[in-house]
PDB file of C-alpha atoms in Angstrom:
ATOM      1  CA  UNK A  25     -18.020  19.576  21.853  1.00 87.00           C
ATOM      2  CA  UNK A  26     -15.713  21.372  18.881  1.00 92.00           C
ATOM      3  CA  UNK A  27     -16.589  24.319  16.747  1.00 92.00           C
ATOM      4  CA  UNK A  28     -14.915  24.382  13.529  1.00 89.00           C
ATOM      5  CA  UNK A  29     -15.900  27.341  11.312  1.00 88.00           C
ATOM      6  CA  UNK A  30     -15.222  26.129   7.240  1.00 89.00           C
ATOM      7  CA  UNK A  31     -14.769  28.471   4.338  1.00 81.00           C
ATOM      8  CA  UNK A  32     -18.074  30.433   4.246  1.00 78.00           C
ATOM      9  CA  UNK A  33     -20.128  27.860   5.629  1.00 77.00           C
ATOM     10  CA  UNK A  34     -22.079  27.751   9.222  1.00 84.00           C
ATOM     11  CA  UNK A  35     -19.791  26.995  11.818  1.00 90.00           C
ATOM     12  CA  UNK A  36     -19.604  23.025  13.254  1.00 94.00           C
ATOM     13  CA  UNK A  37     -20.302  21.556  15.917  1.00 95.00           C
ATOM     14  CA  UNK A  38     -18.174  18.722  16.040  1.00 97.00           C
ATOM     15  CA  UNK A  39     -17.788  15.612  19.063  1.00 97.00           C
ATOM     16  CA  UNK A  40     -14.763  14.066  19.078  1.00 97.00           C
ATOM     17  CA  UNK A  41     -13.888   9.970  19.975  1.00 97.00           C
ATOM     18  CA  UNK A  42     -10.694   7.890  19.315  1.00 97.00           C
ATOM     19  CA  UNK A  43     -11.077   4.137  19.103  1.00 96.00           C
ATOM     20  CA  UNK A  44      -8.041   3.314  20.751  1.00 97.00           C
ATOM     21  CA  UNK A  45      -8.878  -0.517  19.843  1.00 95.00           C
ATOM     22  CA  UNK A  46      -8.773   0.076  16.126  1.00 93.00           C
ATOM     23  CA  UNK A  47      -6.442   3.400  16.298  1.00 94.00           C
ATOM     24  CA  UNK A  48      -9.257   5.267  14.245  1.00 96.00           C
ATOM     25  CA  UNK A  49     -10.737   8.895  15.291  1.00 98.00           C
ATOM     26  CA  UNK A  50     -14.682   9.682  14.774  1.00 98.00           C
ATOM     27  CA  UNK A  51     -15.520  13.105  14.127  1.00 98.00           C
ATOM     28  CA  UNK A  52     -19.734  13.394  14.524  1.00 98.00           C
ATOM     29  CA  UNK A  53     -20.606  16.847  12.855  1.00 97.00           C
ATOM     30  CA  UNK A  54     -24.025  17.675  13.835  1.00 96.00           C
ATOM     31  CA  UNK A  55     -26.828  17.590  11.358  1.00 95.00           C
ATOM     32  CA  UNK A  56     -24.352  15.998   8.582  1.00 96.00           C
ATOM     33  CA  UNK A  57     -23.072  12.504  10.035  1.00 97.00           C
ATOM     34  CA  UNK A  58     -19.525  10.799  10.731  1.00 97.00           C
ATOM     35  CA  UNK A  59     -16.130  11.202   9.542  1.00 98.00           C
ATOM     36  CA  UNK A  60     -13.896   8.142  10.561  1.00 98.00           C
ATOM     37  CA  UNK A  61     -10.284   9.428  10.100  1.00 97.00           C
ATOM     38  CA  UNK A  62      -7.252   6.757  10.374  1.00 95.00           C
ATOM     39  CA  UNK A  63      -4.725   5.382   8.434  1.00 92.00           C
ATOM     40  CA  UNK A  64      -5.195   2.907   5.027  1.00 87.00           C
ATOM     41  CA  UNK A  65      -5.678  -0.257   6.300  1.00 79.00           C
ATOM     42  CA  UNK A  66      -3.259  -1.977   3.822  1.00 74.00           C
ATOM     43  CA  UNK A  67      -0.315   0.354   3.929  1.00 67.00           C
ATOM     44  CA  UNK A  68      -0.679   0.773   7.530  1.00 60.00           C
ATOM     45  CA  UNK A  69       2.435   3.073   8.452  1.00 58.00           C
ATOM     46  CA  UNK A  70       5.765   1.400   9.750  1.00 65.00           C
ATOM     47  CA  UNK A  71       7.267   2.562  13.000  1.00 63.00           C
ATOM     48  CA  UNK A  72      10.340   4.081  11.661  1.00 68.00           C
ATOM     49  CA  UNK A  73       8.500   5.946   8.670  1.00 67.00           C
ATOM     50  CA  UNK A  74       8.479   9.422   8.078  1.00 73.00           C
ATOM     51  CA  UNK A  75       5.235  11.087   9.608  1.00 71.00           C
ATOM     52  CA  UNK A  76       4.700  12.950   6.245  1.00 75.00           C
ATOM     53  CA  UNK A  77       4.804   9.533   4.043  1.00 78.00           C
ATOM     54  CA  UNK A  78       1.844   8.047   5.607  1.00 84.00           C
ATOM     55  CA  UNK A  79      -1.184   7.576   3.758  1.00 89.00           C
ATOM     56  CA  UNK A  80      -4.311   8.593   5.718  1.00 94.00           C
ATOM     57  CA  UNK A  81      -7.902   7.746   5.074  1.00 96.00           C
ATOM     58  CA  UNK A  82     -11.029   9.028   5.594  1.00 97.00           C
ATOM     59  CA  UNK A  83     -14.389   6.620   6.059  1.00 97.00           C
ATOM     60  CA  UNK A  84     -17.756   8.681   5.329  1.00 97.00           C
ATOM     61  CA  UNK A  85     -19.571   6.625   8.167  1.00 97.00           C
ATOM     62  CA  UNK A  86     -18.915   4.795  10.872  1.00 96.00           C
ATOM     63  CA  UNK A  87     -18.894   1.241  11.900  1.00 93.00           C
ATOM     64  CA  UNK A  88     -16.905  -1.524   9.449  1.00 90.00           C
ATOM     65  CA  UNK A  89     -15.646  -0.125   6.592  1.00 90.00           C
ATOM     66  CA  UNK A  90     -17.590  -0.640   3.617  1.00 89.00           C
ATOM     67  CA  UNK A  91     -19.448   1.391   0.657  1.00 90.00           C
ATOM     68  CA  UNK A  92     -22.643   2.429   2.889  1.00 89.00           C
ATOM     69  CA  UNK A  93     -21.652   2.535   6.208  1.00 93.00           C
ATOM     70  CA  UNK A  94     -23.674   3.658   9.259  1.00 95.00           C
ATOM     71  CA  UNK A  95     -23.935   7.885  10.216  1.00 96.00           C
ATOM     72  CA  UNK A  96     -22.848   7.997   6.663  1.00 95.00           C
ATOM     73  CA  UNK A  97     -22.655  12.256   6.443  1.00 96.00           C
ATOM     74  CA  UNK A  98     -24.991  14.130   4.310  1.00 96.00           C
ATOM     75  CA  UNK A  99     -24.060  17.695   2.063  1.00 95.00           C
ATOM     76  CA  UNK A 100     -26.408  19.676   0.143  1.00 93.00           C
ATOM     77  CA  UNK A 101     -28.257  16.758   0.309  1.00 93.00           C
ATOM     78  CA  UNK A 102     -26.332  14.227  -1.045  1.00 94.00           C
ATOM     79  CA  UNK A 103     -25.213  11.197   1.039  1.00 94.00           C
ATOM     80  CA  UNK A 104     -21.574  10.206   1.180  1.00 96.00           C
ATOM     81  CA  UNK A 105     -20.359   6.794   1.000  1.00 94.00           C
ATOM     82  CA  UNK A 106     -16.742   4.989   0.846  1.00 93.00           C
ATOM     83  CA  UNK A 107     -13.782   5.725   2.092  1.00 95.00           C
ATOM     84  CA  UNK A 108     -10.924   7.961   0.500  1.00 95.00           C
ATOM     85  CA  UNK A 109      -7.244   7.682   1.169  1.00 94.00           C
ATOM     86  CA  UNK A 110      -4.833  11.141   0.585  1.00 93.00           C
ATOM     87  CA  UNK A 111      -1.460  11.985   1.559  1.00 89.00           C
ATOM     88  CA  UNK A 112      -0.225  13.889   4.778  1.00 88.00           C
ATOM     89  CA  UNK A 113       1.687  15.667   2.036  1.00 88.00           C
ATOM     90  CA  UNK A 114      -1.045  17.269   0.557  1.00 89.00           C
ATOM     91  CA  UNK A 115      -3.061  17.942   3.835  1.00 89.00           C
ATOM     92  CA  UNK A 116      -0.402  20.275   4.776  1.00 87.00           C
ATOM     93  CA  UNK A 117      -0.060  21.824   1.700  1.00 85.00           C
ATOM     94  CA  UNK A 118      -3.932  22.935   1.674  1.00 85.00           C
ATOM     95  CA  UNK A 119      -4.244  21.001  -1.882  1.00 84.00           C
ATOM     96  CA  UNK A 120      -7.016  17.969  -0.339  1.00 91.00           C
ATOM     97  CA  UNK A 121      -8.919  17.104  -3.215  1.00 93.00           C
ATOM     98  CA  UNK A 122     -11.755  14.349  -2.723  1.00 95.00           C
ATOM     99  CA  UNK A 123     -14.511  13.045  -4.695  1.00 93.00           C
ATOM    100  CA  UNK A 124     -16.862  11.366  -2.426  1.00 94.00           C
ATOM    101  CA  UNK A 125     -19.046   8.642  -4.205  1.00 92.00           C
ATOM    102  CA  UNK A 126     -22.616   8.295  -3.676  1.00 90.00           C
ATOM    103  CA  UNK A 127     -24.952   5.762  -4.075  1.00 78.00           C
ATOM    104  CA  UNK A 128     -27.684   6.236  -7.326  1.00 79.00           C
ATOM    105  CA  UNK A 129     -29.882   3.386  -8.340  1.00 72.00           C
ATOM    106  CA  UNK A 130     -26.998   0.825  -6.732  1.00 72.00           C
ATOM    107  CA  UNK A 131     -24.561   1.847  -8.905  1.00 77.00           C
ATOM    108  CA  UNK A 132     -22.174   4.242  -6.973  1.00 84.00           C
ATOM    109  CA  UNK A 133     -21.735   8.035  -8.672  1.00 90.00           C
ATOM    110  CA  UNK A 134     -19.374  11.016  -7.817  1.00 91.00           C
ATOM    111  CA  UNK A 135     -20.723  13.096  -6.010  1.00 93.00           C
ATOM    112  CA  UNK A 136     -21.523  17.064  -7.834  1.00 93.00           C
ATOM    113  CA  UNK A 137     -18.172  19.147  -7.469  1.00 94.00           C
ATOM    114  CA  UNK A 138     -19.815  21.380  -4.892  1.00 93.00           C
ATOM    115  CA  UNK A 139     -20.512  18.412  -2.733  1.00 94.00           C
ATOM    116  CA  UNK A 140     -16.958  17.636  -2.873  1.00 94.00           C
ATOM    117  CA  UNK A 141     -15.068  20.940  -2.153  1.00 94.00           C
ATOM    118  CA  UNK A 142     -17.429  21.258   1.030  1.00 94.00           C
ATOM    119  CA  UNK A 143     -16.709  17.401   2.012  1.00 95.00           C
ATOM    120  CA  UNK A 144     -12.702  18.152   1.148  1.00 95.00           C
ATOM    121  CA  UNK A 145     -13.112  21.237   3.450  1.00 94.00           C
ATOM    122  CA  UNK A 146     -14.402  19.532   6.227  1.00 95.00           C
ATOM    123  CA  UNK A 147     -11.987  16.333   6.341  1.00 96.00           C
ATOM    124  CA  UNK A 148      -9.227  18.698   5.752  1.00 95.00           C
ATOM    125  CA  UNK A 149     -10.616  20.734   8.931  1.00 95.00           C
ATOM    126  CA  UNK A 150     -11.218  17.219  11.258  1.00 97.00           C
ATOM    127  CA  UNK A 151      -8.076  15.685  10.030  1.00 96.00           C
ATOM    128  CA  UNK A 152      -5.822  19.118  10.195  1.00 95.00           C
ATOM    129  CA  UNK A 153      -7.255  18.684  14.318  1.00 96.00           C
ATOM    130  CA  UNK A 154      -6.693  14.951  14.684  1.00 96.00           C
ATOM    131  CA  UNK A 155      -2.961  14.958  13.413  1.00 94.00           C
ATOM    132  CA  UNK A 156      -2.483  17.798  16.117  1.00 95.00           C
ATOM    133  CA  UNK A 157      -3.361  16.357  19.417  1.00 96.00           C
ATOM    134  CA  UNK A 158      -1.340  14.615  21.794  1.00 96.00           C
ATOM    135  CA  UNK A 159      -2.807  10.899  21.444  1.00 96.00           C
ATOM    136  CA  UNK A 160      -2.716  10.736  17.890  1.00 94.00           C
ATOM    137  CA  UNK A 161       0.524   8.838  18.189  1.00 91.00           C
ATOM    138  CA  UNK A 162      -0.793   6.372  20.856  1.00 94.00           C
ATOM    139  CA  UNK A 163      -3.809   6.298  18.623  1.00 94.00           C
ATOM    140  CA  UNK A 164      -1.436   5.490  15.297  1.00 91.00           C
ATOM    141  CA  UNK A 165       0.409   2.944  17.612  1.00 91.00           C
ATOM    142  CA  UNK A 166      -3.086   1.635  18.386  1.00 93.00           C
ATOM    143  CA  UNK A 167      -3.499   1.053  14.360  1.00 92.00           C
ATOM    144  CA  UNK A 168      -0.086  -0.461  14.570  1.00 88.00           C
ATOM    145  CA  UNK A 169      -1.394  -3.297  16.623  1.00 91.00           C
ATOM    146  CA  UNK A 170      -4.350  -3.820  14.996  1.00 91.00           C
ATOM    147  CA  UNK A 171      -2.891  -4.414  11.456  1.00 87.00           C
ATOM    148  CA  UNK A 172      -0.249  -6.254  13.043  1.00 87.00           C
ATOM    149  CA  UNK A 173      -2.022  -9.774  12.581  1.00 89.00           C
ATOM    150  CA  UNK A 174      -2.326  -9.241   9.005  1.00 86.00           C
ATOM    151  CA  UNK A 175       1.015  -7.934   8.930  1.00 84.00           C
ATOM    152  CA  UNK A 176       2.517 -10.991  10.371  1.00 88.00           C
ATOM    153  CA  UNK A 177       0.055 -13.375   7.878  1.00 90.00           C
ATOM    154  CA  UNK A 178       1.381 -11.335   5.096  1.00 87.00           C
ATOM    155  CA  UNK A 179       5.006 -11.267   6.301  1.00 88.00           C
ATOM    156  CA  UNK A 180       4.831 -14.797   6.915  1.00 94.00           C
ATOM    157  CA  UNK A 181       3.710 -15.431   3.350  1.00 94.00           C
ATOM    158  CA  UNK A 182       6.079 -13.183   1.358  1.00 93.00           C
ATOM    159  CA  UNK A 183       9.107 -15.049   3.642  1.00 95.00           C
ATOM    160  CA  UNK A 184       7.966 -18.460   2.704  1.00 95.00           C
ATOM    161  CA  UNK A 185       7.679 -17.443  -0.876  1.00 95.00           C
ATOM    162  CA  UNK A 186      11.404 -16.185  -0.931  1.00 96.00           C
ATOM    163  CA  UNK A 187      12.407 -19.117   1.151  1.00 96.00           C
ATOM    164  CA  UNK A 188      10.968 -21.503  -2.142  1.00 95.00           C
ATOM    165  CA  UNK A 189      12.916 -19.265  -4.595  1.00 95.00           C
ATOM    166  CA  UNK A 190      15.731 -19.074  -2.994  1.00 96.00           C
ATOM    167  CA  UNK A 191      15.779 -22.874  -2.533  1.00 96.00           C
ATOM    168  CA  UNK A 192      15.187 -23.159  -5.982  1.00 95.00           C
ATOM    169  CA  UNK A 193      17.899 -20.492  -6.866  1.00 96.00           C
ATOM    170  CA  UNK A 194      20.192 -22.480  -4.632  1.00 96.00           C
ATOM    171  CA  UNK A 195      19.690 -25.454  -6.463  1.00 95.00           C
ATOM    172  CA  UNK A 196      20.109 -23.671 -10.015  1.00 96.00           C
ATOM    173  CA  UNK A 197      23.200 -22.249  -8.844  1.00 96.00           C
ATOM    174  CA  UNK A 198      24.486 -26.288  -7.767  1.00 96.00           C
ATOM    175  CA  UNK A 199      23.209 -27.500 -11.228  1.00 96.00           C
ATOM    176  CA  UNK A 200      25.328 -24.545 -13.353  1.00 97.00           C
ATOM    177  CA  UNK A 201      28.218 -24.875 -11.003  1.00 96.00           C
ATOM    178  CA  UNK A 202      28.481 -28.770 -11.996  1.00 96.00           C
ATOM    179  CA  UNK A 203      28.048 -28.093 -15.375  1.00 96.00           C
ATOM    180  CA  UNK A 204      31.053 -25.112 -15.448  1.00 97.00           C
ATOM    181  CA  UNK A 205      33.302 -27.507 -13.521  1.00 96.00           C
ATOM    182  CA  UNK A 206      32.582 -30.390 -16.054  1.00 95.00           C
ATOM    183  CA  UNK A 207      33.360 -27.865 -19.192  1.00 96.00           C
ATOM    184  CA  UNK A 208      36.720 -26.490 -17.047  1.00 96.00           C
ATOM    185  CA  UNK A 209      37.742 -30.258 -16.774  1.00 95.00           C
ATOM    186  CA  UNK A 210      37.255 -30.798 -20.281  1.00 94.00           C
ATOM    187  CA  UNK A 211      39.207 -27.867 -21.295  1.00 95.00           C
ATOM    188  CA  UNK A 212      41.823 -28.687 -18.564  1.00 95.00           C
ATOM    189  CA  UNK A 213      42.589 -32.101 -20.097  1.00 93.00           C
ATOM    190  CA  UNK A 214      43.252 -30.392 -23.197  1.00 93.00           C
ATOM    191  CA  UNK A 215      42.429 -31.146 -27.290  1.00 93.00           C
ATOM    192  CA  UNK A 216      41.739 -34.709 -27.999  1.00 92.00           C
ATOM    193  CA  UNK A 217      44.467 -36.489 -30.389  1.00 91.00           C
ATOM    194  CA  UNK A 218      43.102 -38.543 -33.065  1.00 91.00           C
ATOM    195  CA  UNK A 219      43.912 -41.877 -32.212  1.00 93.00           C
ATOM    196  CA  UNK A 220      45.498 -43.967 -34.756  1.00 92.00           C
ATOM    197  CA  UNK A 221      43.985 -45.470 -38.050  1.00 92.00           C
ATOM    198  CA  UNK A 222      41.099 -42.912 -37.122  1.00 92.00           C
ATOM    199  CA  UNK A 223      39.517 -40.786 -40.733  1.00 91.00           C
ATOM    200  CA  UNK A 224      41.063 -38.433 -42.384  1.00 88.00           C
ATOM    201  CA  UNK A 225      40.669 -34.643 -40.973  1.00 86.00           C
ATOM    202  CA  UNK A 226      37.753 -34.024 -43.299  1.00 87.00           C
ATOM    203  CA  UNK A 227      39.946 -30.484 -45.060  1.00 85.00           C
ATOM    204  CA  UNK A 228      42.571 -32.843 -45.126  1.00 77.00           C
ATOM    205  CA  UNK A 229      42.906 -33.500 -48.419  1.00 68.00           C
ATOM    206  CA  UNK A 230      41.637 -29.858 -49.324  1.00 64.00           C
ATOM    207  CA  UNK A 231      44.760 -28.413 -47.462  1.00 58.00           C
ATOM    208  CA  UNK A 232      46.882 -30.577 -49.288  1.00 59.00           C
ATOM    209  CA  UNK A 233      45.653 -30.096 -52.846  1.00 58.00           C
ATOM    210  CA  UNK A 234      45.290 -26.171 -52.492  1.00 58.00           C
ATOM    211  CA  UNK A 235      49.615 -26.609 -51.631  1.00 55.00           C
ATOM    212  CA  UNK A 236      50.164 -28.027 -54.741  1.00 56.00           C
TER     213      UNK A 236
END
């Protein structure tokens, strides 16, 4: 069990799990409920990205993520629901900011501004401790693998979509360079005589009057 002592507030007592299938880390506070603390699902971080680029999130709950999600936690009375993504960037400048929603005659509500300084206090606590230990980069590995399915779906799809445009860039490009070789011909067999007993140039006569 953790203690973590937040601004002014009664110190924590905090158990810690990592979900090494997922590559998520649970923080149960007792008497409030569950932080889940991971990365965003869809910008999952690459493994040759900058540690400080990543976008982490933050589940109020536990279980699959969704809007009302199971240990949701529970300040001043108000219960916490959704998820929230924020930067590494401003985690370790001290400048977390969230605004928890919360669910009021099923139609979801930010939660009161108090509510939310104490909730960014306490994720920016948990997820200040998570980043620091030793398995977080097995556990961000462990996210890694998880997303990689989707990755690989998504991947998949984006290549096959280049793959049509190209092929139909290819075939563009044939079609134009026909049509530049035909107009290089043209101009390579050079201006086209009038052949005999054709019409008159139709300035013809126009040239020849305006010499008289």
């Amino acid at each position: 069990m953790l203690t973590f002592t937040v601004g002014g507030g009664p110190a924590l007592a905090v158990a810690e799990f990592a979900d090494f299938d997922i590559g998520q880390a649970v923080y149960r506070v007792t008497d409030i409920g569950a932080f889940t603390l991971g990365w965003e699902p869809d910008r999952h971080p690459e493994a040759d990205q900058d540690p400080m680029e990543e976008i982490l999130q933050v589940a109020y709950g536990t279980g699959p993520l969704g809007f009302q999600m199971d240990e949701a936690p529970v300040l001043f009375g108000v219960t916490l629901a959704g998820a929230e993504s924020f930067t590494r960037v401003a985690l370790a400048a001290d400048n977390l900011r969230l605004r928890p929603y919360r669910l009021i005659i099923s139609a979801p509500v930010r939660v009161p501004n108090s509510t939310a300084r104490r909730a960014s206090a306490i994720v920016s606590a948990l997820a200040r401790h998570w980043l620091a230990q030793h398995w977080t980069p097995q556990l961000r590995r462990a996210h890694e693998h998880h997303c990689a399915p989707h990755s690989l779906n998504r991947y998949s799809g984006l290549i096959a979509e280049h793959e049509e445009r190209m092929q139909r860039l290819r075939e563009d490009r044939a079609y134009h360079i026909q049509r530049a070789e035909r107009a290089t011909a043209i101009l390579q067999a050079g201006p086209v005589p009038a052949p005999d007993n054709a019409p008159p140039h139709p300035f013809a006569a126009a040239t020849e009057s305006s010499g008289r």
